[in-house]
Coordinates of N, CA and C in Angstrom, one line a residue:
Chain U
X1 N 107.1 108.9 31.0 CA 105.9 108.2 30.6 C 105.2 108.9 29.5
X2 N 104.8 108.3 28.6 CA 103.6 108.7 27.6 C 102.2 109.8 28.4
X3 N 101.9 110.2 27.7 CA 100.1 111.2 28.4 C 99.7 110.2 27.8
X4 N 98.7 109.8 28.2 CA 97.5 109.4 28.3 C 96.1 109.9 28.9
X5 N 95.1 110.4 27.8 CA 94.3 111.7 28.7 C 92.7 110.9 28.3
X6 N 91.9 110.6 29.2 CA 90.7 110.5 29.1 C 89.6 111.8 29.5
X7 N 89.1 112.0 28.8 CA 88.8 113.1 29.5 C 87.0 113.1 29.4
X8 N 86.4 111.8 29.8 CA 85.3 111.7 31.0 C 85.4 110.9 31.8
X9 N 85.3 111.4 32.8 CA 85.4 110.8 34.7 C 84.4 110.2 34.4
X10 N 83.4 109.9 34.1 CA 82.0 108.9 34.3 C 81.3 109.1 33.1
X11 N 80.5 108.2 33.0 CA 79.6 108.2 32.3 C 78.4 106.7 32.6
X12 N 77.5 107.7 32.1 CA 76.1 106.6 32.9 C 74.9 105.8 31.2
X13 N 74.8 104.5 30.9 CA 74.1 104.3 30.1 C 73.1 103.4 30.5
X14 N 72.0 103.1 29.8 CA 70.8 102.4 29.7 C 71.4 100.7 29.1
X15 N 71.0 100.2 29.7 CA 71.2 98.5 29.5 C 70.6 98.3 28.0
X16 N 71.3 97.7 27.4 CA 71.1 97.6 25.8 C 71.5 98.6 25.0
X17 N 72.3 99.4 25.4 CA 72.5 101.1 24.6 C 73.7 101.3 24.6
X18 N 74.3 102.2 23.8 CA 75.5 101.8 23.6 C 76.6 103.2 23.9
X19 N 77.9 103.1 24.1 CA 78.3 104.4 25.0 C 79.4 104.4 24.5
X20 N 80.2 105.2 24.3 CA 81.6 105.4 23.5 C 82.9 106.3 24.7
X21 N 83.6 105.5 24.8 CA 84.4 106.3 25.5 C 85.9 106.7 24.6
X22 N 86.1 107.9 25.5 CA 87.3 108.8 24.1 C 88.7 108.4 25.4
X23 N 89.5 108.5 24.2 CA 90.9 108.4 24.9 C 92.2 109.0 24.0
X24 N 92.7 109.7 24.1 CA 93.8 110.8 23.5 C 95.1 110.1 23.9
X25 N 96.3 110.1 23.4 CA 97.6 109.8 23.7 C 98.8 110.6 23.3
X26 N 99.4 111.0 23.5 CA 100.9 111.7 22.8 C 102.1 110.9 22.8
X27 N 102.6 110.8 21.4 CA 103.8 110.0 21.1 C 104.4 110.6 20.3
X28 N 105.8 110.2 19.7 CA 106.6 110.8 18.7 C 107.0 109.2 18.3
X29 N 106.5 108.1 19.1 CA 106.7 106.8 18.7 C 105.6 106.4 17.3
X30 N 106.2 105.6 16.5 CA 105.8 104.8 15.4 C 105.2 103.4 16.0
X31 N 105.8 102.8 16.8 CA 105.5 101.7 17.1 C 105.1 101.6 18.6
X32 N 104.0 100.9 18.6 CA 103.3 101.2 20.0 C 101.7 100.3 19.7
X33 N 101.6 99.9 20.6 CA 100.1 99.4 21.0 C 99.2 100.0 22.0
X34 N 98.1 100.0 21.7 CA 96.7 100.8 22.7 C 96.2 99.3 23.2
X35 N 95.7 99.5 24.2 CA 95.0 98.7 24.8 C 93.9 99.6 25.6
X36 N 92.7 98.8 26.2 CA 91.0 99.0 27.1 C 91.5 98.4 28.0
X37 N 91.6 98.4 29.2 CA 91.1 97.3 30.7 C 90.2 97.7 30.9
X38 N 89.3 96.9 31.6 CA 88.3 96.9 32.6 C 88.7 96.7 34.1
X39 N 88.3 97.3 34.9 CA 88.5 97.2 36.4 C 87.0 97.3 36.9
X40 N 86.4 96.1 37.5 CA 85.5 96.1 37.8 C 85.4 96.3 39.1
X41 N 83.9 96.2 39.8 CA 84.1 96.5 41.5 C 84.8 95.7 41.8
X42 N 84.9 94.3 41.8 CA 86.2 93.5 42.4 C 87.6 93.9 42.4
X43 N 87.7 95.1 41.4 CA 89.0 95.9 41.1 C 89.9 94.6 40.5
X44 N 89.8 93.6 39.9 CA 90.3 93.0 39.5 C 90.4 93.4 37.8
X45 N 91.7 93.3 37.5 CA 91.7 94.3 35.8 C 92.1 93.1 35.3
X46 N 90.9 93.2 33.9 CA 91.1 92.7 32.6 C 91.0 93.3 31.2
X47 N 92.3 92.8 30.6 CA 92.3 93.4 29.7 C 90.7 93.2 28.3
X48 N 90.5 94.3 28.0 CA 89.1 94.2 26.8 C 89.8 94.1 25.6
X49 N 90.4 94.9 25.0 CA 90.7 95.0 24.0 C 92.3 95.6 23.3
X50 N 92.6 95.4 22.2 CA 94.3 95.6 21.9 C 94.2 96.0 20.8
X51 N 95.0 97.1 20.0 CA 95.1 97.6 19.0 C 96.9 97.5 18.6
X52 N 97.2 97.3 17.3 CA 98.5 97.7 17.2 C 98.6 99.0 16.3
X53 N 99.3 99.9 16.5 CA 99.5 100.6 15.7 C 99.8 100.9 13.9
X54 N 100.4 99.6 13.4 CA 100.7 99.6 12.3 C 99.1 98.9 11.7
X55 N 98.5 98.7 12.6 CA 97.4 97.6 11.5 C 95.9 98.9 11.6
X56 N 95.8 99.0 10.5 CA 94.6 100.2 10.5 C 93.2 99.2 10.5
X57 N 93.1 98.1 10.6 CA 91.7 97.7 10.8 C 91.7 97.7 12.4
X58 N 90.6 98.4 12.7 CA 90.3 98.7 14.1 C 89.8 97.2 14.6
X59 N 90.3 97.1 15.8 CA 90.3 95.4 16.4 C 88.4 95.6 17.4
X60 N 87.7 94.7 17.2 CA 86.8 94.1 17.3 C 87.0 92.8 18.2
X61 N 86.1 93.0 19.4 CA 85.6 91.4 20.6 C 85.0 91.9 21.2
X62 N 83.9 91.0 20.1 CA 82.5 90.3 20.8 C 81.6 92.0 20.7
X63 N 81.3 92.9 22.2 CA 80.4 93.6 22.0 C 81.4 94.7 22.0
X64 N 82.9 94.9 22.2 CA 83.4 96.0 21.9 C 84.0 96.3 21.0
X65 N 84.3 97.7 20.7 CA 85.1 97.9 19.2 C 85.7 99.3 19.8
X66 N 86.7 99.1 18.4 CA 87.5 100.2 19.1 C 87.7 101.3 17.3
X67 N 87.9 102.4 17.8 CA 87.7 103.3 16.7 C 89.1 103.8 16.4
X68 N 90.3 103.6 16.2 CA 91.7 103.8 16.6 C 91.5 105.4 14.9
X69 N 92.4 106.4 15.6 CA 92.9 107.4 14.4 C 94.6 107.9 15.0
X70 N 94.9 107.1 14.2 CA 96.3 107.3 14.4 C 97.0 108.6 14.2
X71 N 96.8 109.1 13.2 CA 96.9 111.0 13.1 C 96.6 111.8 14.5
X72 N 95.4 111.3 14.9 CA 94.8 112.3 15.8 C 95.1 111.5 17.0
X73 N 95.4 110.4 17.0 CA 96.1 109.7 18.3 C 94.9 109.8 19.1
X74 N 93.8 109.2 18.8 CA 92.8 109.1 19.5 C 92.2 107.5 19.2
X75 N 92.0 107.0 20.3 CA 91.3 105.5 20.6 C 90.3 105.4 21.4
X76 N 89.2 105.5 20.8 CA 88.2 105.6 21.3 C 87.4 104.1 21.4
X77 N 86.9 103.8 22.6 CA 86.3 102.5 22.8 C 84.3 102.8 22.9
X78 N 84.0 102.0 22.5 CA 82.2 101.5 22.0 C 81.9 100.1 22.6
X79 N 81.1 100.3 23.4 CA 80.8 99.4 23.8 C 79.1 99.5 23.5
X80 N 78.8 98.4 23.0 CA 77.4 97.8 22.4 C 76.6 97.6 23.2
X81 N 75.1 97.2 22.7 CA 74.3 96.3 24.0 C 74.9 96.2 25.0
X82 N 74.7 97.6 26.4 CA 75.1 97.4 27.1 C 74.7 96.4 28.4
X83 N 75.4 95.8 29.1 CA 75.2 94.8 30.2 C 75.4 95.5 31.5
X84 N 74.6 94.7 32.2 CA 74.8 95.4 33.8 C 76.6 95.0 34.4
X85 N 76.7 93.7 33.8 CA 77.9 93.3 33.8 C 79.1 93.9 33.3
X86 N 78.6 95.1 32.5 CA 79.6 96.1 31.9 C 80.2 97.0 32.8
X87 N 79.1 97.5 34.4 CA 79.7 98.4 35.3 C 81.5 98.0 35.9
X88 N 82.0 99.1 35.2 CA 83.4 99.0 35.9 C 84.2 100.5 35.7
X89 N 85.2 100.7 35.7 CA 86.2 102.0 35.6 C 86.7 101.3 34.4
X90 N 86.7 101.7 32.9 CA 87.6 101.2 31.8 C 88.8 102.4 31.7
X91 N 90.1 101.6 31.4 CA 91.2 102.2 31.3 C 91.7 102.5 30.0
X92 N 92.2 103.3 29.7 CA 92.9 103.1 28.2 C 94.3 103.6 28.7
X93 N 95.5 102.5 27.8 CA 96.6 102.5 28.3 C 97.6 102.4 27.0
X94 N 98.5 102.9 27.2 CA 99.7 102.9 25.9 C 101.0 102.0 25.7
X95 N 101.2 101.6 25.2 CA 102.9 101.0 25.3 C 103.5 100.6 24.4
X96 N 104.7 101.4 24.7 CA 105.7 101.1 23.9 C 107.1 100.0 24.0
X97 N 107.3 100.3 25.5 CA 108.7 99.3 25.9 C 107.7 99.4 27.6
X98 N 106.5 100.1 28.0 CA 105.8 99.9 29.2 C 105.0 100.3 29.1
X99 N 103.8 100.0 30.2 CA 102.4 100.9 30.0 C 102.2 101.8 30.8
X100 N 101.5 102.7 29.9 CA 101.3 104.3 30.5 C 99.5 103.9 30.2
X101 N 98.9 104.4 31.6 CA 97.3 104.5 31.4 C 96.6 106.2 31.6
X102 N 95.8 106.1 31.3 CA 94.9 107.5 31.4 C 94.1 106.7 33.2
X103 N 93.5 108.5 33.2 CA 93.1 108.4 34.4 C 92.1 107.1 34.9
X104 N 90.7 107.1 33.6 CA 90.2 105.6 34.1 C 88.6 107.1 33.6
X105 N 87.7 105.9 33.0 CA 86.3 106.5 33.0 C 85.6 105.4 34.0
X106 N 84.3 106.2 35.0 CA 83.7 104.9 35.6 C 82.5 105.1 34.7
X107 N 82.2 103.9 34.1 CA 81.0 103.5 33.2 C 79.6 102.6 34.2
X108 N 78.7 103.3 34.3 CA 77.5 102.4 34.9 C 76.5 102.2 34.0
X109 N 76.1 101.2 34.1 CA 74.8 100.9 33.2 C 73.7 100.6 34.1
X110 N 72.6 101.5 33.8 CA 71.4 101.4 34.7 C 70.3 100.2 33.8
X111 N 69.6 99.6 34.9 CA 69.1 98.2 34.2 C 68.0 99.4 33.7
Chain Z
X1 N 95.0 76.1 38.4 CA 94.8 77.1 37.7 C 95.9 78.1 37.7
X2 N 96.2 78.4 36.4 CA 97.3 79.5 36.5 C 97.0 80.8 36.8
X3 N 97.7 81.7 37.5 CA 97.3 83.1 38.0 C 98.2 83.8 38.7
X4 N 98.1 85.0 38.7 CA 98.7 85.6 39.6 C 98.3 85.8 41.5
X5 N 98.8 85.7 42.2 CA 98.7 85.9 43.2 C 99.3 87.0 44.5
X6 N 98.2 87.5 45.3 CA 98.8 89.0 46.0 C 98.8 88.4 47.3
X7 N 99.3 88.9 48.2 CA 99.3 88.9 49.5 C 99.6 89.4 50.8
X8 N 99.2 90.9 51.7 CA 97.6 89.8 52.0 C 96.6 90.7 51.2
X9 N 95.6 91.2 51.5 CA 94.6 91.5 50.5 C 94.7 92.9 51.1
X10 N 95.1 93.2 52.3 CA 94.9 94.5 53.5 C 95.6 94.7 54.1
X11 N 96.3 95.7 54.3 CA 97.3 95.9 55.2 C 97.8 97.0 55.4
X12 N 98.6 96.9 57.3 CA 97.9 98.2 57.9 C 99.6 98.2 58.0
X13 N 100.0 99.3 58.2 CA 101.4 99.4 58.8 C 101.5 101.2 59.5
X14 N 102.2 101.4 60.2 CA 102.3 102.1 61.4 C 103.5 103.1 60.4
X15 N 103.5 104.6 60.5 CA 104.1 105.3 60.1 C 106.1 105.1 60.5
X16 N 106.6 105.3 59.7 CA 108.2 104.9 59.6 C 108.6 103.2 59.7
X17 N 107.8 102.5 59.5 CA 107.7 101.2 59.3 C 107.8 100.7 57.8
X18 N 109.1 99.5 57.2 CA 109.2 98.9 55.8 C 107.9 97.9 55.9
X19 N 107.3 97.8 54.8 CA 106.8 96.8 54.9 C 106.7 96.3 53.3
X20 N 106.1 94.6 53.3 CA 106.3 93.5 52.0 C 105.7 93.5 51.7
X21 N 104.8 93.8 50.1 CA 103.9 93.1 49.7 C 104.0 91.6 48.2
X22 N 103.7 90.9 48.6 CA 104.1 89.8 48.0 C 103.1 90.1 46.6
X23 N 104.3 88.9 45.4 CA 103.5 89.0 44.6 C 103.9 87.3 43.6
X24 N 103.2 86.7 43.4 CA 103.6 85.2 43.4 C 102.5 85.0 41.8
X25 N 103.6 84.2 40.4 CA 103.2 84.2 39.5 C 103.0 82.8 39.0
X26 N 102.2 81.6 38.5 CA 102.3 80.8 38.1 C 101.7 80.2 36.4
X27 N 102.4 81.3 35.6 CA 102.1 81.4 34.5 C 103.7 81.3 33.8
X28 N 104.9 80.9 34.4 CA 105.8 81.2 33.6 C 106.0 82.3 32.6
X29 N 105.7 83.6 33.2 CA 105.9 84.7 32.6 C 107.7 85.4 33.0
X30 N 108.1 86.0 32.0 CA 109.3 86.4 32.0 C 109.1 87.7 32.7
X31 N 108.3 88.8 32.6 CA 108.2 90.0 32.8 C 107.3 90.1 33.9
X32 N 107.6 90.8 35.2 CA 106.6 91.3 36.1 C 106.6 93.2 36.8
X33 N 105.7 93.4 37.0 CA 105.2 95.1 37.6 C 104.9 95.1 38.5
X34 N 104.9 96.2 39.1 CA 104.4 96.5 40.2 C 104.2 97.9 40.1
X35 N 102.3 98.2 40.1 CA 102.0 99.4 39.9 C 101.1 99.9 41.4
X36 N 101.2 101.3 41.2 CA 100.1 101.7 42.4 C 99.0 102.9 41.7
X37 N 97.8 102.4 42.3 CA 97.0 103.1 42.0 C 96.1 104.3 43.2
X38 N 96.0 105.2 42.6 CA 95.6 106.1 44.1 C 93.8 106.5 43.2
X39 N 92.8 107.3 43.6 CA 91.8 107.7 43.4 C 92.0 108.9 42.6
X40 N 91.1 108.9 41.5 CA 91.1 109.8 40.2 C 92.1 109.4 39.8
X41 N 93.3 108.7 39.6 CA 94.4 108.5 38.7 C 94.1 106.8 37.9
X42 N 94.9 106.9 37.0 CA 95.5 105.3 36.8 C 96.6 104.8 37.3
X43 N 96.5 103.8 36.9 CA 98.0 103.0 37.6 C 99.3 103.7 37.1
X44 N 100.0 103.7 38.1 CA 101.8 104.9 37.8 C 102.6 103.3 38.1
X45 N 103.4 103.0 37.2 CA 104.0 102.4 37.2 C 105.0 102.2 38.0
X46 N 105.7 101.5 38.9 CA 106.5 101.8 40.5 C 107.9 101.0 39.7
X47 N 107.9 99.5 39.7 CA 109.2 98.8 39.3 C 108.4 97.9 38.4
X48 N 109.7 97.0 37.0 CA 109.6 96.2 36.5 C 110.8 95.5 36.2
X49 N 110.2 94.5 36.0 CA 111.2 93.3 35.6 C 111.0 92.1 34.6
X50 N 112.1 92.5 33.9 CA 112.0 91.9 32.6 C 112.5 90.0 32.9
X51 N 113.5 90.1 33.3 CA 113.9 88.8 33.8 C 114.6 88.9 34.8
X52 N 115.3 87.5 35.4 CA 115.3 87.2 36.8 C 116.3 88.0 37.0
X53 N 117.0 88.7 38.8 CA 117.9 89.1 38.7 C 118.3 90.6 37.7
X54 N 117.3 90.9 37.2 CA 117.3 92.2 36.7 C 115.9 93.1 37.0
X55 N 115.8 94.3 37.4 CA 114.6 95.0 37.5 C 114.9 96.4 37.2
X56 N 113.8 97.3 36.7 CA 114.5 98.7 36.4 C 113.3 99.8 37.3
X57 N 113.8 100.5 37.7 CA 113.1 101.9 37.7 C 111.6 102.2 36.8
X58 N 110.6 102.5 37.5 CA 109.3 103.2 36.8 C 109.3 104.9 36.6
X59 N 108.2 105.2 37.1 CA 107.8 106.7 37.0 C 108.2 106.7 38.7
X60 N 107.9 106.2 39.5 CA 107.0 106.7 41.0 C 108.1 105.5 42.1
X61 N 109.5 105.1 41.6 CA 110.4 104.4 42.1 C 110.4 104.8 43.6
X62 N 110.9 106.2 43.7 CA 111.0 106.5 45.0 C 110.5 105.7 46.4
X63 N 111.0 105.6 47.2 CA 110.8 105.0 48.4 C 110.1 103.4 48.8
X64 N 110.1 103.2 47.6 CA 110.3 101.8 46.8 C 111.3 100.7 46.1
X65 N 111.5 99.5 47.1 CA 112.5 99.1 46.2 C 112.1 97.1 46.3
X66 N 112.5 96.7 45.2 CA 112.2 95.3 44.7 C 113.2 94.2 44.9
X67 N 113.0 93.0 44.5 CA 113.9 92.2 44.2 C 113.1 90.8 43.0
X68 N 114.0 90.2 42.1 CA 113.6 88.9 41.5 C 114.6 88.1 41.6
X69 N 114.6 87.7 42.7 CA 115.4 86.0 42.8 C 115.1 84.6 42.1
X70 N 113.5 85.2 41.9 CA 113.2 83.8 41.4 C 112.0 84.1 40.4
X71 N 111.8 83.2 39.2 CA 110.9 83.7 37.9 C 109.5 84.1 38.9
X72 N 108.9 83.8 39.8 CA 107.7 83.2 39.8 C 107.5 84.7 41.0
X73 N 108.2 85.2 41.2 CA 108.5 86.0 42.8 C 109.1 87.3 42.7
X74 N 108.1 88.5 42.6 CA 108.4 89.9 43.0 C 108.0 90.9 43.8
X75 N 108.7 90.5 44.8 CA 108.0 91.2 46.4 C 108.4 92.6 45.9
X76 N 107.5 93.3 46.4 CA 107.5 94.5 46.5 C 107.6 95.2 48.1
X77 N 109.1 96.3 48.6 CA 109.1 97.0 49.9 C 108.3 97.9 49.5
X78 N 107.9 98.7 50.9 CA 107.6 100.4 50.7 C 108.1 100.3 51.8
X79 N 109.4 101.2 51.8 CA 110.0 101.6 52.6 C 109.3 103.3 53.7
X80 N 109.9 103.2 54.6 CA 109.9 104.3 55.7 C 110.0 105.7 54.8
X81 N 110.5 105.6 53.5 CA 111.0 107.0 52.6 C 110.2 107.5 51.6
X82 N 109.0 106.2 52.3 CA 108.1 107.0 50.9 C 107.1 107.6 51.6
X83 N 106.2 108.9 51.3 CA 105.8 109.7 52.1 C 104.5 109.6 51.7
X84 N 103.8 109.0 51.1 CA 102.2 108.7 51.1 C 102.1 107.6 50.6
X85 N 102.6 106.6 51.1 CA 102.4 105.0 50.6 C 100.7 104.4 50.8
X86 N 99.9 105.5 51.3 CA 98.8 103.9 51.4 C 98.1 104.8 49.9
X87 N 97.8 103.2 49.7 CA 97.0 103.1 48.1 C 96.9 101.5 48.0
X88 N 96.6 101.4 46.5 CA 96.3 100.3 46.3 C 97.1 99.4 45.2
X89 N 97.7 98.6 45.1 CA 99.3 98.2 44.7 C 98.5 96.9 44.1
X90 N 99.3 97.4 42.4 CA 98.6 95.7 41.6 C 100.3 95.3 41.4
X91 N 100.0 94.1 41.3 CA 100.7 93.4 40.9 C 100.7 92.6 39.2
X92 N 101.4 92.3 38.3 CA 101.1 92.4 36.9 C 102.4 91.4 36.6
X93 N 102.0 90.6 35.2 CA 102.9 89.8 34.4 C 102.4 89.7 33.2
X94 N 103.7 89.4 32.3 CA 103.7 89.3 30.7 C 104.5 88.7 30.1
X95 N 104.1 87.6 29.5 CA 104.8 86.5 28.8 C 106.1 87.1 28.7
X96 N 106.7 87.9 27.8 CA 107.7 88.0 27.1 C 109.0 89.2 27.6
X97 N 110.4 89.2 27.4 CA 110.9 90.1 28.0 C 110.7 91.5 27.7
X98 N 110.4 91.5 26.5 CA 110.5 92.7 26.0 C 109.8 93.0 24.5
X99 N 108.2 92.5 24.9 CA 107.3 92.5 24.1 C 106.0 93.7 24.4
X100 N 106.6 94.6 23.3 CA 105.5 95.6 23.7 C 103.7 95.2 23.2
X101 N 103.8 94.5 23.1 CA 102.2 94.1 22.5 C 101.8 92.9 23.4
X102 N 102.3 92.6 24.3 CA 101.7 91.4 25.2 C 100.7 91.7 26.3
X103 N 100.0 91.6 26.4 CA 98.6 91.4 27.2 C 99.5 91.6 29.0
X104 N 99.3 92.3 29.5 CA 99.4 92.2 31.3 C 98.2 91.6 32.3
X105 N 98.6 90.8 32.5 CA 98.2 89.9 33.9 C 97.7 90.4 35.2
X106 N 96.8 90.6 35.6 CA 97.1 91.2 36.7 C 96.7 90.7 38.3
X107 N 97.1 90.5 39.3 CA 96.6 90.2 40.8 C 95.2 90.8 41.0
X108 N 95.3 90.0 41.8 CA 93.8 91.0 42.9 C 93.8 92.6 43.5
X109 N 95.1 92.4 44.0 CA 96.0 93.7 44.6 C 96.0 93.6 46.1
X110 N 96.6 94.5 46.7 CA 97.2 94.7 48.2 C 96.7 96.6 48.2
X111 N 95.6 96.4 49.4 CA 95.5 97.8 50.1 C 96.2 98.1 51.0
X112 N 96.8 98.7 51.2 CA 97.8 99.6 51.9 C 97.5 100.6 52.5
X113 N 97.4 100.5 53.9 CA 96.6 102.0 54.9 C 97.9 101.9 55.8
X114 N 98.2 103.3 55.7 CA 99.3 103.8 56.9 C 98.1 104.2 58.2
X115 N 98.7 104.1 58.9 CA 97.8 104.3 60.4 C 98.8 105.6 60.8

């Protein structure tokens, strides 16, 4: 399996403010896609957002964006105007022929 | 409505005991997973299957084993050989056989407590 390394367990933001989460990966692959889930308290996962590797414009929806550096193999997710509806564990996950995820950040947003 | 489906939501099973967790798709997807997730980790990937009749090996296969008889249907065992089976087991599907850029689907999931 791919690493996949997030390396904050949590993080806490103010409703309307905005919070960046980092995510690191190791490959020797050229071709591969990043992806965000959200796992919310209902633990039901949806995917947020998708990056492909060959396309350097960083992919954008709605209030998230994502900051992809393919050199540094780092995908970092932003999330905007935050919502209470935002509280969940976001994943960042890799794939090449399967997905490999990082541990999971829990993100709260205090109203 | 199309979706994935788990079943049951909880479940208890008694040490040296196989037990089923169902996983039921009605999205006509070619590809299904079966991942487990434990506390401080992400999901470790257990088995997948690309199409019917075929399934491969994940990371965390051990004491785990599958079957696809049918597009829509990937029960998942945890057999007596796996030695810390309770966690929390998603179930997942993806349009294509072997499309690395397709979006994963995923269940509700199946809690799993050994007693």
């Amino acid at each position: 399996a791919q690493t996949v390394t997030q390396s904050q367990p949590e993080m806490s933001v103010q409703e309307a403010e905005t919070v960046t989460l980092s995510c690191t990966y190791d490959t020797s692959e050229n071709n591969y896609y990043l992806f965000w889930y959200k796992q919310p308290p209902s633990r039901q996962m949806i995917l947020v957002i998708r990056q492909e590797a060959y396309k350097q414009q960083n992919a954008t929806e709605n209030r998230f964006s994502v900051n992809f550096q393919k050199a540094a193999k780092s995908f970092s997710l932003k999330i905007s105007d935050s919502q209470l509806g935002d509280t969940a564990m976001y994943f960042c996950a890799f794939s090449d022929y399967k997905l490999s995820f990082g541990a999971g950040t829990t993100v709260t947003v205090r109203a | 409505d199309g979706g994935i489906t788990q079943s049951p939501k909880y479940l208890f099973r008694k040490e040296g005991q196989n037990v089923t967790l169902s996983c039921e798709q009605n999205l006509n997807h070619d590809a299904m997973y079966w991942y487990r997730q434990d506390p401080g980790q992400g999901l470790r990937l257990i088995y997948y299957s690309q199409i019917v009749n075929d399934f491969q090996k994940g990371d965390i296969a051990e004491g785990y084993s599958v079957s696809r008889e049918k597009k829509e249907s990937f029960p998942l065992t945890v057999t007596s050989a796996q030695k810390n089976p309770t966690a929390f087991y998603l179930c997942a599907s993806s349009p294509g056989q072997s499309s690395i850029g397709d979006e994963q689907f995923f269940g509700p999931g199946t809690r799993l407590t050994v007693l």
